Coordinates of C-alpha atoms and ligand atoms in Angstrom, one line a residue:
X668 CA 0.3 -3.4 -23.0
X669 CA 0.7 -5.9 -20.6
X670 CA 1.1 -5.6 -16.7
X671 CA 3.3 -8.5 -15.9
X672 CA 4.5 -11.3 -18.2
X673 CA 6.3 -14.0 -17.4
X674 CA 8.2 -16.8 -19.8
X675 CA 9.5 -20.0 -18.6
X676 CA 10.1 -18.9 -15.0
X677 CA 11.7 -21.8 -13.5
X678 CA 13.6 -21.4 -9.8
X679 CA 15.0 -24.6 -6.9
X680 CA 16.0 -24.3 -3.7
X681 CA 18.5 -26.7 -3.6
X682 CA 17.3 -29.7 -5.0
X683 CA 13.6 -28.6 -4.6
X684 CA 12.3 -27.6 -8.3
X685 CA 9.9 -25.1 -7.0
X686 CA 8.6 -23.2 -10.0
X687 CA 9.0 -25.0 -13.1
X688 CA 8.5 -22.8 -16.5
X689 CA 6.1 -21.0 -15.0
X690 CA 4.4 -18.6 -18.2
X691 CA 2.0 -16.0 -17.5
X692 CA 0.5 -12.8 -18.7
X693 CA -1.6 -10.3 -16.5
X694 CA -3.1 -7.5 -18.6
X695 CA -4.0 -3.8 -17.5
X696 CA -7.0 -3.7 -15.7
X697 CA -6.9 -7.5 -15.1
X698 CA -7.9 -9.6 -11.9
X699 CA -6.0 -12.4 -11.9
X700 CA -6.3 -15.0 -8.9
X701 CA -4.1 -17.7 -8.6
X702 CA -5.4 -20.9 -6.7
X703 CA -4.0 -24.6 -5.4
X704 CA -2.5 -26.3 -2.5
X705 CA 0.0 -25.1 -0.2
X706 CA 3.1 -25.2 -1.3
X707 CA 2.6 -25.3 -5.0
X708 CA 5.0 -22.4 -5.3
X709 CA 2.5 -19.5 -5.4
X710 CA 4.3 -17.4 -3.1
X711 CA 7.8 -18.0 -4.7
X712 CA 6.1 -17.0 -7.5
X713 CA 4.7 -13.8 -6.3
X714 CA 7.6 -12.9 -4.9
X715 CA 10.0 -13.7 -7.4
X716 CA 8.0 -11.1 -8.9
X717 CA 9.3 -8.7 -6.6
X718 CA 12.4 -9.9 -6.6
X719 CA 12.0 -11.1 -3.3
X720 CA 13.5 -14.3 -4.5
X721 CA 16.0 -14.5 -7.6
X722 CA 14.4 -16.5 -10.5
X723 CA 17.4 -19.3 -11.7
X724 CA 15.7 -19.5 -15.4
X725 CA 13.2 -17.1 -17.7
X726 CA 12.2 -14.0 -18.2
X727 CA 10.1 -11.1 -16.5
X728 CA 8.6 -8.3 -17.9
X729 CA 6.9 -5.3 -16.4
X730 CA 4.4 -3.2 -18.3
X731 CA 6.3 -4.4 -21.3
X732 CA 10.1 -4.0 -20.1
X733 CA 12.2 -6.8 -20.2
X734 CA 13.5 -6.8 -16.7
X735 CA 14.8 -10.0 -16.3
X736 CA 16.1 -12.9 -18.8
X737 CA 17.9 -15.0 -16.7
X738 CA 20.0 -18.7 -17.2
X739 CA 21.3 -20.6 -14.3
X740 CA 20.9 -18.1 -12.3
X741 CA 22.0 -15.1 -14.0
X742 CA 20.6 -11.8 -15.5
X743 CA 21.7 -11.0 -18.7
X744 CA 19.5 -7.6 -19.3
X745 CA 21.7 -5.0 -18.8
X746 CA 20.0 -1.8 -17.4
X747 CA 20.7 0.8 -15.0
X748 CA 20.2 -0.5 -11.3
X749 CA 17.7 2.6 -10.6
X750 CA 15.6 2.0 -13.4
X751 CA 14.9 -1.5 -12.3
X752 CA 14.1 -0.5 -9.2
X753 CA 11.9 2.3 -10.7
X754 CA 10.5 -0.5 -13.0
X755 CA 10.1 -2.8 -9.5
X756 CA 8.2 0.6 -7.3
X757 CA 5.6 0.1 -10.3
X758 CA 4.3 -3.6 -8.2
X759 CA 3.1 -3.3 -4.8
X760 CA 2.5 -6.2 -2.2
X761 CA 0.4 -7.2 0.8
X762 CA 1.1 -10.4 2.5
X763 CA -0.6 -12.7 4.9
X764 CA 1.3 -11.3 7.4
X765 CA 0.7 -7.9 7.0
X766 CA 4.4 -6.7 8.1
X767 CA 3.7 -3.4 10.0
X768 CA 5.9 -0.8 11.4
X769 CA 4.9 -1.4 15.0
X770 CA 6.4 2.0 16.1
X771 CA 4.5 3.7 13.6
X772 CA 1.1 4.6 13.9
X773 CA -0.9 4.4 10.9
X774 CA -0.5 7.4 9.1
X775 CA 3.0 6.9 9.7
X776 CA 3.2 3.7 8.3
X777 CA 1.1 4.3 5.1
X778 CA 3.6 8.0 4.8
X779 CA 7.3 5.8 5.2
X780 CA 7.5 4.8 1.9
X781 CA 6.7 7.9 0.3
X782 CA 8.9 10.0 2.2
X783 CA 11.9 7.7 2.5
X784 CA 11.5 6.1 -1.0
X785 CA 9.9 8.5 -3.3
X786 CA 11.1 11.6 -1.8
X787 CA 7.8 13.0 -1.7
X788 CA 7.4 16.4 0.7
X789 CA 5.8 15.1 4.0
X790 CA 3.2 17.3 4.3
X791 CA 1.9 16.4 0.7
X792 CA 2.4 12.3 1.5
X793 CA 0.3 13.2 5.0
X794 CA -2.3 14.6 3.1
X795 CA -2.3 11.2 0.2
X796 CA -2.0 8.9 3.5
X797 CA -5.2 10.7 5.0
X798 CA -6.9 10.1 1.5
X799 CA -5.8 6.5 1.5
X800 CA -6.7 5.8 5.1
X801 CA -10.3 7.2 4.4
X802 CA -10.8 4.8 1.7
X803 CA -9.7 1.6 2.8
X804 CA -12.1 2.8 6.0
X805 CA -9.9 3.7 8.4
X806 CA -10.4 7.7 8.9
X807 CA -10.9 7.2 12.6
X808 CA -8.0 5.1 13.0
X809 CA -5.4 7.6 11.5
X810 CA -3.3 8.2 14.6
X811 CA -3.6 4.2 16.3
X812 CA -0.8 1.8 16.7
X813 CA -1.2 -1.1 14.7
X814 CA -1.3 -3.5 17.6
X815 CA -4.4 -0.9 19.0
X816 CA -6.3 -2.5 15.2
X817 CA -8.3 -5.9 14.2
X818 CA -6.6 -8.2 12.2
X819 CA -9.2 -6.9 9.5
X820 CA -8.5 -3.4 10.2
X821 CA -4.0 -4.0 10.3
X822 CA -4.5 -5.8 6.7
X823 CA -6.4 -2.6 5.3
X824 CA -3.9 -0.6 6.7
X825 CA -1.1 -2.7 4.5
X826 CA -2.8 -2.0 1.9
X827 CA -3.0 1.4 2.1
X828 CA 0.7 1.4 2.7
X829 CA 1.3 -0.4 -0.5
X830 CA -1.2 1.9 -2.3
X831 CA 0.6 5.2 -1.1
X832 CA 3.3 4.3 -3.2
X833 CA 0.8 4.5 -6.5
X834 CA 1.9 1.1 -7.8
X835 CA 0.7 0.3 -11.3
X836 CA -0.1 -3.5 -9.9
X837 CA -1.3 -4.9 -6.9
X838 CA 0.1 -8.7 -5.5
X839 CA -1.7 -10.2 -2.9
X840 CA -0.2 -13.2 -1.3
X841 CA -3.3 -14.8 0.7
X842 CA -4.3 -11.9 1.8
X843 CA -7.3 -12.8 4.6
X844 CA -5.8 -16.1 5.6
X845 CA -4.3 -14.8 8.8
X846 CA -8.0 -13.3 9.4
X847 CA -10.6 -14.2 11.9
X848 CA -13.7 -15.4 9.6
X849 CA -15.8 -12.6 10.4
X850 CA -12.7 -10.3 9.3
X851 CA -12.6 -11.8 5.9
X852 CA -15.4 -9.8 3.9
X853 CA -14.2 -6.5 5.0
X854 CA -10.7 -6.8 3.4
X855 CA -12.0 -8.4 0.1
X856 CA -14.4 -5.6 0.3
X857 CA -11.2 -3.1 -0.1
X858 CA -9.9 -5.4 -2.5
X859 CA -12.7 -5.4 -4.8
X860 CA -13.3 -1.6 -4.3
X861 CA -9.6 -1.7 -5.6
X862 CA -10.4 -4.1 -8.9
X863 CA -13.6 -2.2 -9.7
X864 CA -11.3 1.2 -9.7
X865 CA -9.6 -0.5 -12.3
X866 CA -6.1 -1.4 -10.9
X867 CA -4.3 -4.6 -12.0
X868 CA -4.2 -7.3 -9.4
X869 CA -2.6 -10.5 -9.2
X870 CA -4.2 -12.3 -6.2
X871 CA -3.4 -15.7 -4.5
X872 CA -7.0 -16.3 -2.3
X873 CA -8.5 -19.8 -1.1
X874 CA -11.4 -17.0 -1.2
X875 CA -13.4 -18.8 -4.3
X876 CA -16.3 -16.8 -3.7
X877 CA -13.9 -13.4 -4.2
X878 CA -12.0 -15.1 -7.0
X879 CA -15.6 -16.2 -9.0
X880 CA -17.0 -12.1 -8.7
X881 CA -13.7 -10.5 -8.7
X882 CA -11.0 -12.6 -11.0
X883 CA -11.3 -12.3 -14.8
X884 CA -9.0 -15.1 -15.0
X885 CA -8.2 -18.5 -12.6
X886 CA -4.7 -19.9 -12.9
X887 CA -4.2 -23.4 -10.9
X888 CA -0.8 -23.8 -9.6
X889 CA -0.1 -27.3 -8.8
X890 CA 3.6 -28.9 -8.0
X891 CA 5.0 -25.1 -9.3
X892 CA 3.5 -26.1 -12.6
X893 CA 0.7 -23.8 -13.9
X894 CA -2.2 -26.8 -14.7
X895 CA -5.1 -24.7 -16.0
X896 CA -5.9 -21.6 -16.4
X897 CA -9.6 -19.7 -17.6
X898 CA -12.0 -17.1 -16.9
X899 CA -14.0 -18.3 -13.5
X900 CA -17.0 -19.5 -14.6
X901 CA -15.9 -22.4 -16.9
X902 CA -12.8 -23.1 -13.9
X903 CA -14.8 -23.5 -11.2
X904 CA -18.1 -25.2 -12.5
X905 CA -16.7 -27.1 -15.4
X906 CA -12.5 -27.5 -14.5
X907 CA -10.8 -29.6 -17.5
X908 CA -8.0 -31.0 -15.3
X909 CA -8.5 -33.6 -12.2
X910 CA -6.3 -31.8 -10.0
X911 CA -7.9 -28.5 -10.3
X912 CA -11.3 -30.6 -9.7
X913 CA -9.9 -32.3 -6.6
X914 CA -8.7 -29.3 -5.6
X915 CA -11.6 -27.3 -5.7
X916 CA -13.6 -30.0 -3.9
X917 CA -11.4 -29.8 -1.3
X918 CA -12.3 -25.7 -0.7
X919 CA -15.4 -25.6 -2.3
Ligands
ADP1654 P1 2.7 -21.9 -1.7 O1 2.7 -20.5 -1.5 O2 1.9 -22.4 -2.9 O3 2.1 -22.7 -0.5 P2 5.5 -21.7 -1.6 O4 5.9 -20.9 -2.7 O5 5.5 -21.1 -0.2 O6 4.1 -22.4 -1.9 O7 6.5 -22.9 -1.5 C1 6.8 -23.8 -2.5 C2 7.8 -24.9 -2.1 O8 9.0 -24.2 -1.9 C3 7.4 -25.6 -0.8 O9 7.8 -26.9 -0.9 C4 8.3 -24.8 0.2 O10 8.6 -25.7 1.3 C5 9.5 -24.5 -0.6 N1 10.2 -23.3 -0.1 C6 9.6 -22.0 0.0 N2 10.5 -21.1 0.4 C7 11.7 -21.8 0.7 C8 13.0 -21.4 1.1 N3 13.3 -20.1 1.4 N4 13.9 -22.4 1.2 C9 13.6 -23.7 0.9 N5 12.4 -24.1 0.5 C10 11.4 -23.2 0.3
MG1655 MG1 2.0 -19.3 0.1

């Protein structure tokens, strides 16, 4: 089964062709990383995903459900409005920004979703958040306001939140950009905890080092085109395309 599939995703904004028949398959248990320059549509992408932004052509499947098959713009898979959104609960996200509650403090935050969303008795989601909290590192932190956290610390809390809701797949839009440097190696330490437990990730990182010990597969997004993809030790020491070359000698 796969975890995500996309076919010929193609969306503009306005005149802008921002993702142009984008195809691509993550499998269960895969670590998928996507790489290139800003604004080569890797964040439309994920989020189109999440249907954070509406796709204008394509189709998107999760865990092997046709979700979406869409022409100018349109959906034409008819399904019941709750079990999209069931289908859609099954992909959880953590962005650059990492989009706290600031009234909540962080068992709070990482309990909302849970409780408001899945319906699930508070008591038992306060016991899952402490479990969550513990294993992103933050046990000692359960009751502090966000703005009372690192940068490091805010983005494992985010991604505790998105874990309490036992997604099936994991996005991560550039996930330690926002970070202080010395911040960086204890999120992608989460993350990799995370790959190594076996979940399905689709990751957008600058982070090569992450993306050559964590990523089965590279995918190079370039003018919202998909240049290259292949496992990362071939991508980065031998890339086929001269884009994906120039790229990485610009990061590398
Ligand atoms: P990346 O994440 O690779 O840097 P993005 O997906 O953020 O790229 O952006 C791709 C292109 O789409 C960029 O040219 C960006 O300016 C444009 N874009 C993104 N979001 C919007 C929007 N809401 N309205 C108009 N243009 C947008
Ligand atoms: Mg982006």
């Amino acid at each position: 089964m796969s975890m995500i599939k996309t076919v010929g995703l193609s969306k503009s904004f306005g005149d802008l062709r921002v993702l142009k028949d984008v195809s691509l398959t993550v499998e269960q248990k895969e670590v998928v990383c996507i790489i290139g320059p800003s604004g080569a549509g890797k964040s439309t992408y994920l989020r189109s995903l999440n249907r954070l932004e509406r796709i204008d052509e394509g189709q998107i499947y999760i865990e092997d459900k046709l979700l979406f098959d869409c022409k100018n713009g349109v959906n034409s898979v008819k399904m019941h409005l709750d079990e999209r959104n069931r289908a859609l609960l099954e992909v959880g996200m953590v962005f650059q920004r990492f989009n706290l509650f600031p009234h909540k403090t962080a068992i709070e935050n990482v309990m909302m979703a849970p409780v408001h969303v899945r319906k699930t008795p508070a008591e038992e989601a306060r016991q899952k958040a402490k479990v969550l909290l513990e294993r992103v590192g933050l046990s000692d932190k359960i009751d502090a306001w966000p703005s009372q956290l690192s940068g490091g610390q805010q983005q494992r809390l985010a991604i505790a939140r998105a874990l309490a809701m036992e997604p099936r797949i994991m996005l991560f839009d550039e996930p330690t950009s926002a970070l202080d440097p010395e911040l960086v190696g204890e999120v992608l330490a989460v993350m990799k905890q995370l790959a190594a437990a076996g979940m399905t990730m689709l990751v957008v990182t600058h982070e090569i080092g992450f993306a050559r010990e964590a990523a089965d597969k590279i995918v190079f997004m370039f003018e919202g085109a998909i240049l290259e993809t292949g496992g990362p030790d071939l991508m980065f020491s031998n890339p086929r395309n001269d884009r994906t070359r120039q790229f990485l000698q610009s990061v590398l």
